[in-house]
Coordinates of C-alpha atoms in Angstrom, one line a residue:
M1 CA -238.0 -54.0 -99.1
G2 CA -234.3 -53.3 -98.7
S3 CA -232.7 -51.0 -96.1
P4 CA -231.8 -47.4 -97.0
W5 CA -228.2 -48.5 -97.0
S6 CA -228.8 -51.3 -99.6
W7 CA -230.7 -48.8 -101.8
A8 CA -227.8 -46.4 -101.5
V9 CA -225.4 -49.1 -102.6
L10 CA -227.6 -49.9 -105.6
V11 CA -227.8 -46.2 -106.6
L12 CA -224.1 -45.8 -106.3
S13 CA -223.5 -48.9 -108.4
V14 CA -225.7 -47.6 -111.1
V15 CA -224.0 -44.2 -111.1
L16 CA -220.5 -45.9 -111.3
V17 CA -221.6 -48.1 -114.1
G18 CA -222.7 -45.1 -116.0
F19 CA -219.3 -43.5 -115.8
S20 CA -216.9 -46.5 -116.1
A21 CA -215.9 -49.0 -118.6
P22 CA -217.9 -52.2 -119.1
C23 CA -217.8 -54.7 -116.2
V24 CA -216.5 -57.5 -118.4
A25 CA -213.1 -57.7 -120.0
H26 CA -213.3 -59.2 -123.6
R27 CA -209.6 -60.2 -124.1
Q28 CA -206.8 -61.4 -122.0
P29 CA -205.0 -58.5 -120.4
N30 CA -201.4 -58.5 -119.2
F31 CA -200.9 -58.5 -115.5
I32 CA -198.2 -56.8 -113.3
V33 CA -198.4 -57.4 -109.6
I34 CA -195.9 -55.3 -107.7
L35 CA -195.5 -56.3 -104.0
A36 CA -193.7 -53.9 -101.7
D37 CA -192.1 -55.4 -98.6
D38 CA -192.8 -54.1 -95.1
V39 CA -194.6 -51.0 -96.5
G40 CA -197.0 -49.0 -94.3
W41 CA -200.4 -47.8 -95.2
G42 CA -199.2 -44.3 -94.5
D43 CA -196.2 -44.7 -96.8
L44 CA -198.4 -43.7 -99.7
G45 CA -199.0 -39.9 -100.1
A46 CA -202.5 -40.5 -101.5
N47 CA -203.3 -42.2 -98.2
W48 CA -201.4 -40.0 -95.8
A49 CA -200.9 -36.3 -96.5
E50 CA -197.7 -36.2 -94.4
T51 CA -195.9 -38.5 -96.9
K52 CA -194.3 -36.5 -99.7
E53 CA -192.0 -39.1 -101.3
T54 CA -194.4 -40.9 -103.6
P55 CA -195.4 -38.7 -106.6
H56 CA -195.4 -41.6 -109.0
L57 CA -197.6 -43.8 -106.8
D58 CA -199.9 -40.8 -106.2
E59 CA -200.2 -40.4 -109.9
L60 CA -201.0 -44.1 -110.2
A61 CA -203.8 -43.5 -107.7
A62 CA -205.1 -40.5 -109.6
E63 CA -205.1 -42.5 -112.9
G64 CA -206.6 -45.7 -111.3
T65 CA -208.4 -46.9 -108.2
R66 CA -207.2 -46.6 -104.6
F67 CA -208.4 -49.1 -102.0
V68 CA -208.3 -47.8 -98.5
D69 CA -209.5 -51.0 -96.7
F70 CA -207.2 -53.5 -98.3
H71 CA -205.3 -56.1 -96.3
S72 CA -202.4 -58.5 -96.6
A73 CA -203.4 -62.1 -96.0
A74 CA -200.9 -62.4 -93.1
S75 CA -198.6 -60.0 -91.3
T76 CA -195.2 -61.6 -92.2
C77 CA -193.4 -62.5 -95.4
S78 CA -193.8 -66.2 -96.4
P79 CA -197.4 -66.7 -95.3
S80 CA -198.5 -63.4 -97.0
R81 CA -196.8 -64.4 -100.3
A82 CA -198.1 -67.9 -100.2
S83 CA -201.6 -66.6 -99.8
L84 CA -201.3 -64.1 -102.7
L85 CA -200.0 -66.8 -105.1
T86 CA -202.6 -69.4 -104.0
G87 CA -205.7 -67.4 -102.9
R88 CA -205.7 -69.5 -99.7
L89 CA -204.8 -68.7 -96.1
G90 CA -201.9 -70.5 -94.4
A91 CA -204.4 -72.5 -92.5
R92 CA -205.2 -74.2 -95.8
N93 CA -202.0 -74.0 -97.9
G94 CA -199.7 -74.9 -94.9
V95 CA -197.5 -71.9 -95.0
T96 CA -197.9 -70.4 -91.5
H97 CA -194.5 -68.8 -90.8
N98 CA -191.3 -67.8 -92.6
F99 CA -188.9 -70.2 -94.3
A100 CA -185.3 -70.1 -93.4
V101 CA -182.0 -70.2 -95.3
T102 CA -181.7 -73.8 -94.4
S103 CA -185.3 -74.8 -95.1
V104 CA -185.8 -78.1 -96.9
G105 CA -189.4 -77.4 -97.9
G106 CA -191.5 -74.5 -99.1
L107 CA -195.0 -73.9 -100.4
P108 CA -196.4 -77.4 -100.6
L109 CA -196.1 -78.8 -104.1
N110 CA -199.8 -79.8 -104.3
E111 CA -200.8 -76.2 -104.0
T112 CA -201.4 -74.6 -107.3
T113 CA -199.9 -71.1 -107.9
L114 CA -201.3 -68.2 -109.9
A115 CA -198.4 -68.5 -112.3
E116 CA -199.3 -72.2 -113.0
V117 CA -202.9 -71.3 -113.8
L118 CA -202.0 -68.4 -116.0
R119 CA -199.3 -70.3 -117.9
E120 CA -201.8 -73.0 -118.7
A121 CA -204.0 -70.2 -120.0
G122 CA -201.3 -69.1 -122.5
Y123 CA -199.5 -66.5 -120.4
S124 CA -195.7 -65.8 -120.3
T125 CA -194.9 -65.7 -116.6
G126 CA -192.1 -64.0 -114.8
A127 CA -191.1 -63.5 -111.1
I128 CA -188.6 -60.8 -110.3
G129 CA -187.4 -60.0 -106.8
K130 CA -187.9 -61.8 -103.5
W131 CA -189.4 -65.3 -103.4
H132 CA -189.3 -66.7 -99.8
L133 CA -191.5 -69.7 -100.5
G134 CA -188.7 -72.3 -100.6
H135 CA -185.6 -72.6 -102.7
H136 CA -184.6 -76.2 -102.5
G137 CA -185.5 -78.6 -105.2
R138 CA -188.9 -78.2 -106.8
H139 CA -189.9 -75.4 -104.4
H140 CA -187.8 -73.0 -106.5
P141 CA -189.9 -70.5 -108.5
S142 CA -188.7 -72.0 -111.8
F143 CA -190.7 -75.1 -110.9
R144 CA -193.8 -73.2 -109.6
G145 CA -195.1 -71.9 -112.9
F146 CA -192.7 -69.1 -113.7
D147 CA -191.0 -69.2 -117.1
Y148 CA -188.4 -66.7 -115.9
F149 CA -187.0 -65.9 -112.4
F150 CA -184.5 -63.2 -111.4
G151 CA -184.1 -62.4 -107.8
I152 CA -183.3 -63.6 -104.3
P153 CA -184.7 -66.7 -102.5
Y154 CA -185.6 -65.0 -99.3
S155 CA -185.4 -61.6 -97.6
H156 CA -182.2 -59.6 -98.3
D157 CA -181.3 -59.4 -94.7
M158 CA -181.0 -63.2 -94.6
G159 CA -177.4 -63.3 -96.0
C160 CA -174.4 -61.2 -95.7
T161 CA -173.3 -58.8 -98.4
D162 CA -170.4 -56.5 -99.2
T163 CA -172.8 -53.6 -99.2
P164 CA -174.8 -54.1 -96.0
G165 CA -176.9 -50.9 -96.2
Y166 CA -178.8 -49.4 -93.3
N167 CA -180.1 -51.7 -90.6
L168 CA -180.8 -51.6 -86.9
P169 CA -178.6 -53.0 -85.4
P170 CA -176.1 -52.6 -88.3
C171 CA -174.7 -55.8 -89.7
P172 CA -171.1 -56.3 -90.8
P173 CA -170.2 -57.1 -94.5
C174 CA -169.4 -60.6 -95.6
P175 CA -166.0 -61.9 -94.4
Q176 CA -163.4 -61.7 -97.2
H177 CA -161.2 -64.5 -96.0
G178 CA -161.6 -67.6 -93.9
T179 CA -159.4 -66.1 -91.2
A180 CA -161.2 -62.8 -91.0
A181 CA -162.7 -61.8 -87.7
R182 CA -166.5 -62.3 -87.7
V183 CA -168.8 -60.2 -85.6
A184 CA -171.3 -62.5 -84.0
R185 CA -174.8 -60.9 -83.8
R186 CA -178.0 -62.8 -83.4
E187 CA -179.8 -60.6 -86.0
C188 CA -177.0 -60.9 -88.6
Y189 CA -176.2 -63.7 -91.1
T190 CA -172.5 -64.2 -91.8
E191 CA -172.1 -67.8 -92.8
V192 CA -173.8 -67.8 -96.2
A193 CA -173.8 -64.7 -98.5
L194 CA -177.0 -63.5 -100.0
P195 CA -177.4 -65.2 -103.5
L196 CA -178.8 -63.6 -106.6
F197 CA -180.4 -66.1 -109.0
E198 CA -181.3 -66.0 -112.7
N199 CA -183.6 -69.0 -113.1
V200 CA -181.9 -71.8 -111.2
T201 CA -178.4 -70.5 -111.5
I202 CA -176.7 -68.3 -108.8
I203 CA -175.1 -65.4 -110.8
Q204 CA -173.8 -63.4 -107.9
Q205 CA -173.0 -64.3 -104.2
P206 CA -173.1 -62.0 -102.3
A207 CA -175.6 -60.0 -104.2
N208 CA -174.8 -56.3 -104.6
L209 CA -177.5 -54.4 -102.7
S210 CA -176.4 -51.1 -104.2
S211 CA -177.4 -52.2 -107.7
L212 CA -180.2 -54.6 -106.8
A213 CA -183.1 -52.2 -107.4
A214 CA -181.7 -51.1 -110.8
R215 CA -181.3 -54.8 -111.8
Y216 CA -184.8 -55.6 -110.9
A217 CA -186.0 -52.6 -113.0
Q218 CA -183.9 -53.6 -115.9
E219 CA -185.0 -57.3 -115.8
A220 CA -188.6 -56.3 -115.4
A221 CA -188.5 -54.1 -118.4
R222 CA -186.7 -56.7 -120.4
F223 CA -189.4 -59.3 -119.5
I224 CA -192.2 -56.9 -120.4
R225 CA -190.7 -56.1 -123.8
R226 CA -189.8 -59.7 -124.6
A227 CA -193.3 -61.0 -123.7
S228 CA -195.0 -58.2 -125.6
D229 CA -192.9 -59.0 -128.7
S230 CA -193.9 -62.6 -128.5
G231 CA -197.6 -61.7 -128.9
R232 CA -198.6 -63.6 -125.8
P233 CA -200.2 -62.0 -122.7
F234 CA -197.9 -61.9 -119.7
F235 CA -197.9 -62.1 -115.9
L236 CA -195.1 -60.4 -114.1
Y237 CA -194.8 -60.8 -110.3
L238 CA -192.4 -58.1 -109.1
A239 CA -191.6 -58.6 -105.4
L240 CA -189.5 -55.6 -104.4
A241 CA -186.8 -55.4 -101.7
H242 CA -188.2 -52.0 -100.7
M243 CA -189.1 -51.2 -97.9
H244 CA -187.5 -54.1 -96.0
V245 CA -184.2 -53.5 -94.2
P246 CA -181.4 -53.2 -94.9
L247 CA -182.2 -50.0 -96.8
E248 CA -179.8 -49.1 -99.6
V249 CA -180.0 -45.6 -101.2
P250 CA -176.9 -45.2 -103.3
S251 CA -178.2 -42.8 -105.9
L252 CA -180.5 -40.4 -104.0
P253 CA -179.6 -37.5 -101.8
P254 CA -180.9 -37.7 -98.2
S255 CA -184.5 -36.4 -98.0
A256 CA -186.1 -34.4 -95.2
S257 CA -187.4 -37.7 -93.8
G258 CA -184.0 -39.3 -93.8
I259 CA -182.8 -42.7 -95.0
Y260 CA -186.3 -44.2 -95.0
G261 CA -187.7 -41.3 -97.1
A262 CA -184.9 -41.6 -99.6
A263 CA -185.5 -45.4 -100.0
L264 CA -189.3 -44.7 -100.4
S265 CA -188.5 -42.2 -103.1
E266 CA -186.4 -44.8 -104.9
M267 CA -189.2 -47.4 -104.7
D268 CA -191.7 -44.8 -106.0
A269 CA -189.4 -44.0 -109.0
L270 CA -189.0 -47.7 -109.8
V271 CA -192.8 -48.3 -109.8
G272 CA -193.3 -45.2 -112.0
W273 CA -190.8 -46.5 -114.5
I274 CA -192.4 -49.9 -114.7
K275 CA -195.8 -48.2 -115.3
Q276 CA -194.1 -46.2 -118.1
V277 CA -192.6 -49.3 -119.7
A278 CA -195.9 -51.2 -119.6
D279 CA -197.8 -48.2 -121.1
S280 CA -195.2 -48.0 -123.9
Q281 CA -196.2 -51.5 -125.0
G282 CA -199.8 -50.5 -125.5
K283 CA -201.6 -48.3 -123.0
G284 CA -204.7 -50.1 -121.7
S285 CA -203.4 -53.6 -122.4
T286 CA -201.9 -54.1 -118.9
L287 CA -203.5 -54.2 -115.4
L288 CA -201.0 -53.1 -112.8
W289 CA -201.8 -54.0 -109.1
F290 CA -199.5 -52.4 -106.4
T291 CA -199.8 -53.5 -102.8
G292 CA -197.7 -54.7 -99.8
D293 CA -197.0 -58.0 -98.1
N294 CA -197.5 -56.7 -94.5
G295 CA -197.1 -53.6 -92.4
P296 CA -194.0 -51.9 -91.2
W297 CA -191.3 -53.6 -89.1
A298 CA -191.6 -51.3 -86.1
Q299 CA -188.6 -52.6 -84.2
K300 CA -186.4 -51.0 -86.9
C301 CA -187.3 -47.6 -85.5
E302 CA -186.6 -44.8 -88.0
L303 CA -186.0 -47.4 -90.7
A304 CA -189.6 -48.6 -90.4
G305 CA -192.6 -47.3 -92.3
R306 CA -195.6 -45.2 -91.5
L307 CA -198.8 -46.7 -90.1
G308 CA -201.1 -43.7 -90.8
P309 CA -203.9 -43.7 -88.3
F310 CA -203.8 -47.4 -87.7
V311 CA -201.6 -47.3 -84.6
G312 CA -203.2 -50.1 -82.5
A313 CA -203.5 -47.8 -79.5
W314 CA -205.0 -50.5 -77.2
Q315 CA -201.9 -52.7 -77.7
R316 CA -199.4 -49.8 -77.5
Q317 CA -200.7 -48.9 -74.0
R318 CA -199.8 -52.4 -72.9
G319 CA -196.4 -52.7 -74.6
G320 CA -195.1 -53.9 -77.9
S321 CA -195.6 -53.0 -81.6
S322 CA -199.0 -53.1 -83.3
A323 CA -197.5 -53.4 -86.8
K324 CA -195.8 -56.3 -88.7
Q325 CA -196.3 -59.8 -87.1
T326 CA -199.5 -58.7 -85.3
T327 CA -203.2 -58.9 -86.2
W328 CA -203.7 -55.2 -85.4
E329 CA -204.6 -53.0 -88.4
G330 CA -201.1 -51.7 -88.7
G331 CA -199.9 -55.3 -89.3
H332 CA -202.0 -56.1 -92.3
R333 CA -203.8 -53.0 -93.7
V334 CA -201.6 -52.0 -96.6
P335 CA -201.7 -49.6 -99.6
A336 CA -203.4 -50.9 -102.7
L337 CA -203.7 -49.3 -106.2
V338 CA -205.0 -50.8 -109.4
Y339 CA -204.4 -49.2 -112.7
W340 CA -205.8 -50.3 -116.1
P341 CA -206.6 -47.4 -118.4
G342 CA -209.9 -47.7 -120.2
H343 CA -211.2 -50.4 -117.9
I344 CA -210.7 -49.3 -114.3
P345 CA -212.1 -45.9 -113.2
A346 CA -209.6 -43.2 -112.7
N347 CA -209.3 -41.1 -109.5
R348 CA -211.6 -43.4 -107.6
T349 CA -211.3 -44.4 -103.9
S350 CA -213.0 -47.6 -102.8
S351 CA -213.7 -48.6 -99.2
A352 CA -214.5 -52.2 -100.2
L353 CA -213.0 -54.7 -97.8
L354 CA -210.5 -56.5 -99.9
S355 CA -207.3 -58.6 -99.5
T356 CA -204.2 -59.9 -101.3
L357 CA -206.2 -63.2 -101.3
D358 CA -208.4 -61.7 -104.0
I359 CA -205.6 -61.2 -106.5
F360 CA -205.5 -64.9 -107.5
P361 CA -209.2 -65.5 -108.3
T362 CA -209.6 -62.0 -109.8
L363 CA -206.7 -62.4 -112.3
V364 CA -207.8 -66.0 -113.1
A365 CA -211.3 -64.7 -114.0
L366 CA -210.0 -61.8 -116.1
A367 CA -207.7 -64.3 -118.0
G368 CA -210.7 -66.4 -118.8
A369 CA -209.2 -69.3 -116.8
A370 CA -210.7 -71.6 -114.2
L371 CA -209.9 -72.0 -110.5
P372 CA -208.2 -75.3 -109.5
L373 CA -210.7 -77.9 -108.3
N374 CA -210.9 -79.9 -105.1
R375 CA -210.1 -77.0 -102.8
R376 CA -211.7 -73.9 -101.4
F377 CA -210.4 -70.3 -101.7
D378 CA -210.4 -67.5 -99.2
G379 CA -210.1 -64.9 -102.0
L380 CA -212.9 -63.5 -104.1
D381 CA -213.2 -62.5 -107.8
V382 CA -213.4 -58.7 -107.1
S383 CA -213.3 -57.6 -110.8
P384 CA -216.8 -55.9 -110.4
V385 CA -215.2 -53.8 -107.6
L386 CA -212.2 -53.0 -109.8
F387 CA -214.5 -51.9 -112.7
G388 CA -216.5 -49.7 -110.4
C389 CA -219.6 -51.7 -110.8
S390 CA -219.7 -52.6 -107.1
D391 CA -218.2 -51.5 -103.8
V392 CA -218.9 -54.8 -102.0
G393 CA -216.0 -56.9 -100.9
H394 CA -215.7 -59.5 -98.1
K395 CA -218.4 -59.9 -95.6
V396 CA -215.9 -61.6 -93.3
L397 CA -212.1 -61.4 -93.5
L398 CA -209.8 -63.6 -91.4
H399 CA -206.5 -62.4 -89.9
P400 CA -204.1 -65.3 -89.0
N401 CA -201.6 -65.1 -86.1
S402 CA -198.2 -64.1 -87.6
G403 CA -195.7 -64.3 -84.8
A404 CA -196.7 -61.7 -82.2
S405 CA -199.0 -64.0 -80.2
G406 CA -200.8 -67.3 -80.5
K407 CA -199.9 -70.3 -82.6
Y408 CA -198.6 -69.5 -86.1
G409 CA -201.4 -69.5 -88.7
E410 CA -204.3 -69.9 -86.3
I411 CA -207.3 -67.6 -86.8
E412 CA -207.9 -65.5 -83.7
A413 CA -209.0 -62.2 -85.2
L414 CA -211.5 -61.3 -87.9
R415 CA -213.5 -58.5 -89.6
L416 CA -217.2 -58.5 -90.0
A417 CA -218.3 -55.3 -91.7
Q418 CA -216.9 -52.4 -89.7
Y419 CA -216.3 -54.6 -86.6
K420 CA -212.9 -56.2 -85.7
A421 CA -212.9 -59.0 -83.2
F422 CA -209.9 -60.3 -81.3
Y423 CA -209.9 -63.7 -79.5
T424 CA -206.1 -63.2 -78.9
T425 CA -204.0 -60.1 -78.8
G426 CA -200.3 -59.4 -78.5
G427 CA -197.6 -57.0 -79.5
A428 CA -194.5 -57.6 -81.5
L429 CA -191.1 -56.3 -80.6
A430 CA -191.2 -52.5 -80.6
C431 CA -188.6 -49.9 -81.2
D432 CA -188.3 -49.3 -77.5
G433 CA -187.5 -53.0 -76.9
S434 CA -190.9 -53.8 -75.4
T435 CA -193.2 -56.7 -76.4
G436 CA -196.9 -57.2 -75.6
P437 CA -197.7 -60.5 -73.9
A438 CA -200.4 -62.6 -75.5
E439 CA -203.8 -62.1 -73.9
H440 CA -206.8 -64.3 -74.7
H441 CA -210.3 -62.8 -74.8
Q442 CA -213.5 -64.7 -74.2
P443 CA -215.8 -63.1 -75.1
P444 CA -213.7 -61.3 -77.7
L445 CA -212.5 -57.7 -77.8
I446 CA -214.6 -55.9 -80.5
F447 CA -213.7 -52.6 -82.0
N448 CA -215.8 -50.5 -84.3
L449 CA -213.3 -49.3 -86.9
D450 CA -215.7 -46.8 -88.4
R451 CA -215.4 -44.8 -85.2
D452 CA -212.1 -46.1 -83.9
T453 CA -209.4 -46.5 -86.6
Q454 CA -206.8 -46.4 -83.9
E455 CA -208.2 -49.5 -82.2
Q456 CA -208.0 -47.6 -78.9
E457 CA -211.3 -48.4 -77.1
P458 CA -213.1 -51.8 -77.5
L459 CA -216.8 -51.8 -77.2
D460 CA -218.2 -52.2 -73.7
V461 CA -219.4 -55.8 -73.4
A462 CA -222.5 -54.6 -71.6
S463 CA -223.4 -52.1 -74.4
R464 CA -226.3 -52.7 -76.7
E465 CA -223.9 -52.4 -79.7
Y466 CA -221.7 -55.2 -78.4
Q467 CA -224.6 -57.5 -77.5
A468 CA -226.1 -56.9 -81.0
V469 CA -223.0 -57.7 -83.0
L470 CA -221.5 -60.5 -80.9
P471 CA -223.9 -63.3 -82.1
A472 CA -223.1 -62.5 -85.8
I473 CA -219.3 -62.5 -85.1
S474 CA -219.6 -65.8 -83.2
R475 CA -221.5 -67.4 -86.0
A476 CA -219.1 -66.1 -88.6
Y477 CA -216.1 -67.2 -86.6
A478 CA -217.5 -70.7 -86.1
Q479 CA -218.4 -71.1 -89.8
A480 CA -215.0 -69.9 -90.9
L481 CA -213.2 -72.4 -88.7
E482 CA -215.5 -75.2 -89.8
D483 CA -214.9 -74.4 -93.5
I484 CA -211.2 -74.6 -93.0
M485 CA -211.3 -77.9 -91.1
T486 CA -213.4 -79.6 -93.8
D487 CA -211.3 -78.3 -96.7
N488 CA -208.5 -80.0 -98.6
I489 CA -205.6 -78.6 -96.5
T490 CA -201.9 -79.2 -96.7
A491 CA -198.9 -78.8 -94.4
A492 CA -195.6 -77.3 -95.3
D493 CA -192.3 -79.0 -94.6
Y494 CA -190.4 -76.7 -92.1
S495 CA -187.5 -79.1 -91.5
K496 CA -184.0 -77.6 -91.9
D497 CA -180.7 -78.8 -93.3
P498 CA -177.6 -76.6 -93.6
A499 CA -176.7 -78.6 -96.8
V500 CA -179.6 -77.0 -98.7
S501 CA -178.4 -73.4 -98.2
P502 CA -177.9 -71.8 -101.6
C503 CA -174.2 -71.8 -102.2
C504 CA -172.4 -71.5 -105.5
S505 CA -169.0 -72.3 -104.2
R506 CA -168.5 -74.0 -100.8
Q507 CA -164.7 -73.7 -101.3
H508 CA -164.9 -70.0 -100.7
V509 CA -165.8 -68.2 -97.5
A510 CA -169.5 -67.2 -97.4
C511 CA -170.0 -69.1 -100.7
R512 CA -168.5 -66.3 -102.8
C513 CA -168.8 -66.3 -106.6
Q514 CA -169.8 -64.0 -109.3
V515 CA -170.6 -64.1 -113.0
P516 CA -169.6 -60.7 -114.4
R517 CA -172.5 -58.7 -115.7
V518 CA -173.1 -55.0 -116.3
H519 CA -174.4 -53.2 -113.3
P520 CA -177.2 -50.8 -114.5
A521 CA -178.0 -47.5 -113.1
M522 CA -181.5 -46.8 -112.0
P523 CA -183.5 -45.3 -114.9
D524 CA -184.6 -41.7 -114.6

């Protein structure tokens, strides 16, 4: 006979089935995945009452399902994005840390992307925004399954611009002439301006950050309408520049929460408008999934996002940040909303343990397609959870090292139910300039997140609770590592060559060039 908890889950599932749409989709839906950059769990008003700048996202939560225990697959840009688009951790797909302006390689070519699978299933596919999975040769998104690409090849702080925006420390604009004085700062890029691509062509270098959000909105709407007119289902991957520095808020007045709050309001309005455009093409035909690539970049101080309760107090007491680049909750627990009228229950909050890894297998299943063969996946098809027919996600979720401590990509932290185990800890660079040195733990530190969301006090190793859960954690950890070691894994090429830097005119300083186009205003 099952435990009281299992009976409770069964009863809850029956109740949810009674009030929700059927748990099987009968036709291919459209998909929009919106990925915010460096967004905090507490940057969503529906998650954190102190946040007031997200009325459109809060409306999305009220009309869809909000996931409060949702995690990025890594705590930094390239590995997180690679895992979202492959359903596999960096330990399998080879992308363990960020690619550079001069990177020769990218996401390994023998890894299959979500766009490739959906295009084969009849979808129109578009990528708008930040790529950061390789830009040289066939690593460019135009060769990774996307019919259309409009965006930048990496983070928008990885090239100078004429509109530098707000950053800490501030970076100078691109030099105008070869003889112009250049301010040398380790955190700033001055040699190659930030390029803006349309498909494989650089259409502006340096990109204009003041109009970038509006151009993303315009191109996203154009793609949605064009794909809808074609009669084919579509997949749009919209990877925003928000909330990564530099922040650019040209059209909004300063809010009570300063520059960051104004930028958050702009992102919120952009997401709200994309939802409106999608609904105008047939409400209920499009699944919209909003989430983030990792937690806030704490070293940017007041230009960084809000962690909510996930402050990593144990690490903070020892120095360093517990957000982006770390395996503390603030590094990888991110907002997540899924909206699909008539299919996904409205105004529902789920505590299922889910990940950006699940986007790949879930959308593939909803499209009626098949997963690629000869490899294993870390993501799950969580469509029953989306439909409200279940609230069961991962039994075990792995958190790879992402720069703060340990070797890039190695698995030294994991979740098992409400328990979080650390075999290595460390803090990233914090606003106060401190870092937390790497510490190795054997036996591991274990936190009970149900009681300790702040990760403040690990369980006493002599306690009955610790001794009861340690064997299960040890088994899960060993099995996970064995599964990865025996899989079809690949390695990314992280070699560098200045000659592969995106440059539309090497005859001009900072590679300046521009194809004149109308600069749109942000839609109301």
